[in-house]
mmCIF file of C-alpha atoms in Angstrom:
data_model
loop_
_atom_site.group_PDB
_atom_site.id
_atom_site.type_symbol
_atom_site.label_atom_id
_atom_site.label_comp_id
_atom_site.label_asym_id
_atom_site.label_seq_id
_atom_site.Cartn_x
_atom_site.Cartn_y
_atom_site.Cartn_z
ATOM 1 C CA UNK A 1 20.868 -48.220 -40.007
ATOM 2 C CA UNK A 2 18.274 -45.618 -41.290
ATOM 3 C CA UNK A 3 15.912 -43.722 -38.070
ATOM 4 C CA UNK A 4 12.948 -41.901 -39.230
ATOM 5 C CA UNK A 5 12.876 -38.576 -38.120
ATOM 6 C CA UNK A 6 9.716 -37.308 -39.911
ATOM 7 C CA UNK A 7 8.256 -34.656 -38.448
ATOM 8 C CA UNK A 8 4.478 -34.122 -38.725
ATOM 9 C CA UNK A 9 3.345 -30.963 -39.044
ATOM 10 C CA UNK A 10 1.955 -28.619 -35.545
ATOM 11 C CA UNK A 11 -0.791 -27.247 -37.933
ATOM 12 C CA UNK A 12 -2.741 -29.262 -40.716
ATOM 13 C CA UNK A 13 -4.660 -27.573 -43.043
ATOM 14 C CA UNK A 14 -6.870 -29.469 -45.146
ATOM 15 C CA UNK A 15 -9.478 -28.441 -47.696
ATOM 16 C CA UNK A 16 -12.302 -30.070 -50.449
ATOM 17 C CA UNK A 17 -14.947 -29.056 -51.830
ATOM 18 C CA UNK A 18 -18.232 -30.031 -52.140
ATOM 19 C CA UNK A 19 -21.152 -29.614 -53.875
ATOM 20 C CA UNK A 20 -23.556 -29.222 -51.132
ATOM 21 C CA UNK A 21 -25.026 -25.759 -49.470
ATOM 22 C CA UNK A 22 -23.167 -24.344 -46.283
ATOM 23 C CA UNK A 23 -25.970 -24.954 -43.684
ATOM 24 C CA UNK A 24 -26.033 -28.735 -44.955
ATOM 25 C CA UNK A 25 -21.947 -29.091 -44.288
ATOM 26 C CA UNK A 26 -22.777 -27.398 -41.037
ATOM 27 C CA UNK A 27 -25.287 -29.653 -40.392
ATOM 28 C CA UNK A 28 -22.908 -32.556 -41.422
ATOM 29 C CA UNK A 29 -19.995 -31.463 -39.289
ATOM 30 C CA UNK A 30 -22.407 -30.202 -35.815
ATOM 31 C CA UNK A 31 -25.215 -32.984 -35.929
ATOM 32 C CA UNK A 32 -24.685 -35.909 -34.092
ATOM 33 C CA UNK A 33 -27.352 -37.467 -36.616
ATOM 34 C CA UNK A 34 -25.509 -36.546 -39.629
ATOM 35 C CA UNK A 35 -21.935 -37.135 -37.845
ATOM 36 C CA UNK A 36 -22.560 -40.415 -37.100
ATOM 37 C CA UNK A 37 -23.104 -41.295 -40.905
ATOM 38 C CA UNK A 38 -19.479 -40.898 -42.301
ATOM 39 C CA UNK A 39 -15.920 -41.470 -41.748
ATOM 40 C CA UNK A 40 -15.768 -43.567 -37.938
ATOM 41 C CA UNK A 41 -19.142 -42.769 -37.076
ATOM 42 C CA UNK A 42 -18.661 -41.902 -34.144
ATOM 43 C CA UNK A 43 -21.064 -39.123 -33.364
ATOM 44 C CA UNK A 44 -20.307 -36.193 -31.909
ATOM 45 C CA UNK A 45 -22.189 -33.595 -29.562
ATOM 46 C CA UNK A 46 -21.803 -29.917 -29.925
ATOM 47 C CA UNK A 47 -23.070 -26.961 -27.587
ATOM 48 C CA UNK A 48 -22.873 -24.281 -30.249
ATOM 49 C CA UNK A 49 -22.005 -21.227 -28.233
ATOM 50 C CA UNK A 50 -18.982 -19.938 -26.732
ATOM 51 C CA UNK A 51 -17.656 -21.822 -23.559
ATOM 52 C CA UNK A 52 -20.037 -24.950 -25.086
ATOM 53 C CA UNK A 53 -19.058 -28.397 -24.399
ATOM 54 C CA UNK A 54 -18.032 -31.125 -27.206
ATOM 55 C CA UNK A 55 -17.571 -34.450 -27.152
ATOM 56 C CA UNK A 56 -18.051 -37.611 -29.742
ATOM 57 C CA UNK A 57 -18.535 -40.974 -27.938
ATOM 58 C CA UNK A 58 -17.386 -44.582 -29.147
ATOM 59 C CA UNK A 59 -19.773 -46.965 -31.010
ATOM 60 C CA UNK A 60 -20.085 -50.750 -30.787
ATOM 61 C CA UNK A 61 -18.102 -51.193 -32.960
ATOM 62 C CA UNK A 62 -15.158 -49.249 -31.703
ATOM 63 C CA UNK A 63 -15.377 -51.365 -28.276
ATOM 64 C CA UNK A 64 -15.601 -54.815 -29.878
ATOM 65 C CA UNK A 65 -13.134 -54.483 -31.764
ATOM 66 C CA UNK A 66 -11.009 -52.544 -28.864
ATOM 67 C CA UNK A 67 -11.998 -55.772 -26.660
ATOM 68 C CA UNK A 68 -10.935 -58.072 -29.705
ATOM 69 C CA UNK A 69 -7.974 -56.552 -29.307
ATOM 70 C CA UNK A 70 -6.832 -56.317 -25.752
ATOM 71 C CA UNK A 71 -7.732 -52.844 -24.913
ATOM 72 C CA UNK A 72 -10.528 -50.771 -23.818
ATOM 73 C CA UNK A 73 -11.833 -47.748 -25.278
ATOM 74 C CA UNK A 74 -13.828 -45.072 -23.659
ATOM 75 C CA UNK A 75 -17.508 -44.092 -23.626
ATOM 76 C CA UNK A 76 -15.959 -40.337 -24.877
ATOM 77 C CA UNK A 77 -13.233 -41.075 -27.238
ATOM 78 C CA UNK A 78 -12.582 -37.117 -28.052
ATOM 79 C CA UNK A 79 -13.634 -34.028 -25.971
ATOM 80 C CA UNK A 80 -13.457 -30.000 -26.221
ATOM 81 C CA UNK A 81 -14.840 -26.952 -25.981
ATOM 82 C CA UNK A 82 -16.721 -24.716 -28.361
ATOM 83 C CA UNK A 83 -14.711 -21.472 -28.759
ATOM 84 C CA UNK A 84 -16.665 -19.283 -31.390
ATOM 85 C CA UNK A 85 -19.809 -20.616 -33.293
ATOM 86 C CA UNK A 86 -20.596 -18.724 -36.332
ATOM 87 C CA UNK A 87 -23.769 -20.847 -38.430
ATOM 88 C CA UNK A 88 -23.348 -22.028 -40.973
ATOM 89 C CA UNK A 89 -19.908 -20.635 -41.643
ATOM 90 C CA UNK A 90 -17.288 -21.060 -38.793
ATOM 91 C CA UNK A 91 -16.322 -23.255 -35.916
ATOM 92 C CA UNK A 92 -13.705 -23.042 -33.212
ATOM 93 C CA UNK A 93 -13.504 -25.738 -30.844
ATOM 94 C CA UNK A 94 -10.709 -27.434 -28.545
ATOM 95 C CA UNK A 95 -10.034 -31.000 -29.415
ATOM 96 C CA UNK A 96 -8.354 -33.768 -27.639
ATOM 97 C CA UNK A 97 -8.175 -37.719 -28.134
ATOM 98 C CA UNK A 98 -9.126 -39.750 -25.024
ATOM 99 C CA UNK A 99 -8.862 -43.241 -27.292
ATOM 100 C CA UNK A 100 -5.514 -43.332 -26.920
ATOM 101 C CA UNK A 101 -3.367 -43.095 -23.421
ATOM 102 C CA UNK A 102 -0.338 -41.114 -25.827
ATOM 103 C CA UNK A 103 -3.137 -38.824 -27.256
ATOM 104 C CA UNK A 104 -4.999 -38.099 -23.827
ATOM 105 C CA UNK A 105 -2.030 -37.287 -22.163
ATOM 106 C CA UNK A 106 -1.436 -34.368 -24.489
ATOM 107 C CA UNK A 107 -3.222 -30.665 -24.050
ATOM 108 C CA UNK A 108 -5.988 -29.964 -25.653
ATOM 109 C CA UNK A 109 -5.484 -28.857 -29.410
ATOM 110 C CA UNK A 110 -7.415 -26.141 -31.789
ATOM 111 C CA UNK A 111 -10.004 -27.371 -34.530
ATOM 112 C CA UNK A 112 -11.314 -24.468 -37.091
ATOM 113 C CA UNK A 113 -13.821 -25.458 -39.366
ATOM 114 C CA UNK A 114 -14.721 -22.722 -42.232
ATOM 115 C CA UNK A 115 -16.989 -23.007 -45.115
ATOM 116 C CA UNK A 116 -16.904 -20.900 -47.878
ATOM 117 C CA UNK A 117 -19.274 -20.227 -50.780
ATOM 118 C CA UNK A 118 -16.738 -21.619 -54.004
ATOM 119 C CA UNK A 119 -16.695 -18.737 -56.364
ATOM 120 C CA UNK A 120 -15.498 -20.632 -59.060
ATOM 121 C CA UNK A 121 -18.456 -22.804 -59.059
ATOM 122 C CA UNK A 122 -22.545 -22.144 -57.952
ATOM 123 C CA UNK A 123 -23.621 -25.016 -55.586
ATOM 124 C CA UNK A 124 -20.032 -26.073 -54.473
ATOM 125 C CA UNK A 125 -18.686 -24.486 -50.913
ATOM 126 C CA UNK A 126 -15.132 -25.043 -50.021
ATOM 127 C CA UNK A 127 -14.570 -26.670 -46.794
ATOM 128 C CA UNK A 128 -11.378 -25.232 -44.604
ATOM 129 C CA UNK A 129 -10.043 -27.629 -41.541
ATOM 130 C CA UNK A 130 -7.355 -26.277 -39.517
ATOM 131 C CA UNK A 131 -5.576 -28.457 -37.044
ATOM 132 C CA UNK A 132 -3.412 -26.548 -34.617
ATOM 133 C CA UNK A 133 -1.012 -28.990 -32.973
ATOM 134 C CA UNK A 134 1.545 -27.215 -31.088
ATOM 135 C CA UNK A 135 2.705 -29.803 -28.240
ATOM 136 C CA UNK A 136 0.466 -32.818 -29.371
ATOM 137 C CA UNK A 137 2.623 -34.895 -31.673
ATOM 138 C CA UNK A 138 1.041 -37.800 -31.468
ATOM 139 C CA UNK A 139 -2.671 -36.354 -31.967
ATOM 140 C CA UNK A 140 -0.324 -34.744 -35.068
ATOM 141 C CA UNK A 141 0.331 -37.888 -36.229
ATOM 142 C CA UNK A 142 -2.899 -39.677 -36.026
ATOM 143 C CA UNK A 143 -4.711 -36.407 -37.604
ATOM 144 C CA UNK A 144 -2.135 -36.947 -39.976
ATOM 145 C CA UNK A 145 -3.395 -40.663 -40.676
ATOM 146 C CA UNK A 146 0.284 -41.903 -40.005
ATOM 147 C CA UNK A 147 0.355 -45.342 -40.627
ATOM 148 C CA UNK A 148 3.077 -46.125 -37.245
ATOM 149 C CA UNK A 149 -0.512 -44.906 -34.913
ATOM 150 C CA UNK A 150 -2.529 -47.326 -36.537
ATOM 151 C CA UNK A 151 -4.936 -44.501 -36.905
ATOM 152 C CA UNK A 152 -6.777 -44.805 -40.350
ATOM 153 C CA UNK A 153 -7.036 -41.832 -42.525
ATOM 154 C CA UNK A 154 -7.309 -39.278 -40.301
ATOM 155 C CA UNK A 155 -8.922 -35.915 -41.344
ATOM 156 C CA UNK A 156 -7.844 -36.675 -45.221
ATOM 157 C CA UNK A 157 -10.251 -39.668 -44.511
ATOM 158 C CA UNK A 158 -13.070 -37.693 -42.583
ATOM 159 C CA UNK A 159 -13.341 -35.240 -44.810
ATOM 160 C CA UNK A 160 -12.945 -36.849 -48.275
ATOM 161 C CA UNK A 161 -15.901 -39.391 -46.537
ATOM 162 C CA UNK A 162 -18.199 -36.468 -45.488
ATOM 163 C CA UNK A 163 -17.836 -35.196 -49.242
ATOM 164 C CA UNK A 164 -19.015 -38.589 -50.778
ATOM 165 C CA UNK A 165 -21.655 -38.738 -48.155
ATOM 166 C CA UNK A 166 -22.956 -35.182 -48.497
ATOM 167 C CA UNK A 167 -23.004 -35.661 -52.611
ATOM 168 C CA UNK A 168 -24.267 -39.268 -52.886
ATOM 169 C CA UNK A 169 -25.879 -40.256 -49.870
ATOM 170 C CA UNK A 170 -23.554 -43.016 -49.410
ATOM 171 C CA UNK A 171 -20.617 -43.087 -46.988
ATOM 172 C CA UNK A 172 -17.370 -45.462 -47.908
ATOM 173 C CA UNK A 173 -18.028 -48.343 -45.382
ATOM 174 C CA UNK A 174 -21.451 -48.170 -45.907
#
């Protein structure tokens, strides 16, 4: 008999670039008009100044095919709190799942969002996302896009989504 012990990791860093200019990423990540356009489409809401609330809120979808399912999700399916707010460059918020009772039970986690001018390239910014998961391991492992959470992709998803929506106008499930 074989147990999987892998551990995911307490902080994910993930990065891409992307030919687009750093207010329109910024716009991407903070606007729930872009955010709603890639990845889950869920949209989410930012106050951008210190102390600022967040939240992103299920769509239809989400709760039909929750109640397809035999569960319920919530009307806010992730929450936080702004921490610093730098436009269009940096973004430090708390983050916590509410979709999930195993994610909602866990503290609130950090989410830094940085985007960088690439200097190998004009036109192309790099894109910084890191995760900090001390004492969430199961918001770890969805992040993570673990296939045992049933989660999707996780950021690798989001962000490799916001890329191909930002430089064709498309999103993957479009």
């Amino acid at each position: 008999m074989t147990t999987d012990t892998t551990a995911v990791a307490t902080t994910q860093v993930y990065r891409v670039w992307i030919r687009a200019t750093p207010e329109k990423i910024w716009a991407a990540i903070t606007d729930p008009e872009f955010n709603s356009k890639y990845a889950y489409r869920a949209p989410g809401f930012f106050d951008l100044k210190k102390g600022g609330s967040y939240h992103a809120t299920a769509t239809a979808e989400m709760k039909e095919f929750a109640a397809a399912n035999g569960f319920e999700v919530p009307d806010t399916i992730i929450d936080g709190e702004v921490l610093e707010s730098e436009p269009p460059r940096r973004l430090v918020q708390t983050w916590r799942m509410l979709m999930d009772p195993g994610t909602a039970a866990e503290p609130y986690t950090t989410l830094t969002w940085e985007i960088e001018e690439a200097k190998m390239q004009a036109g192309v910014c790099k894109l910084t996302v890191t995760h900090q998961l001390t004492d969430a391991p199961a918001t770890a492992r969805m992040t993570a896009g673990t296939e045992d959470e049933g989660a999707g992709g996780g950021w690798a998803w989001i962000l490799c989504d916001l890329k191909t929506y930002l430089e064709t106008g498309s999103a993957f499930a479009g």
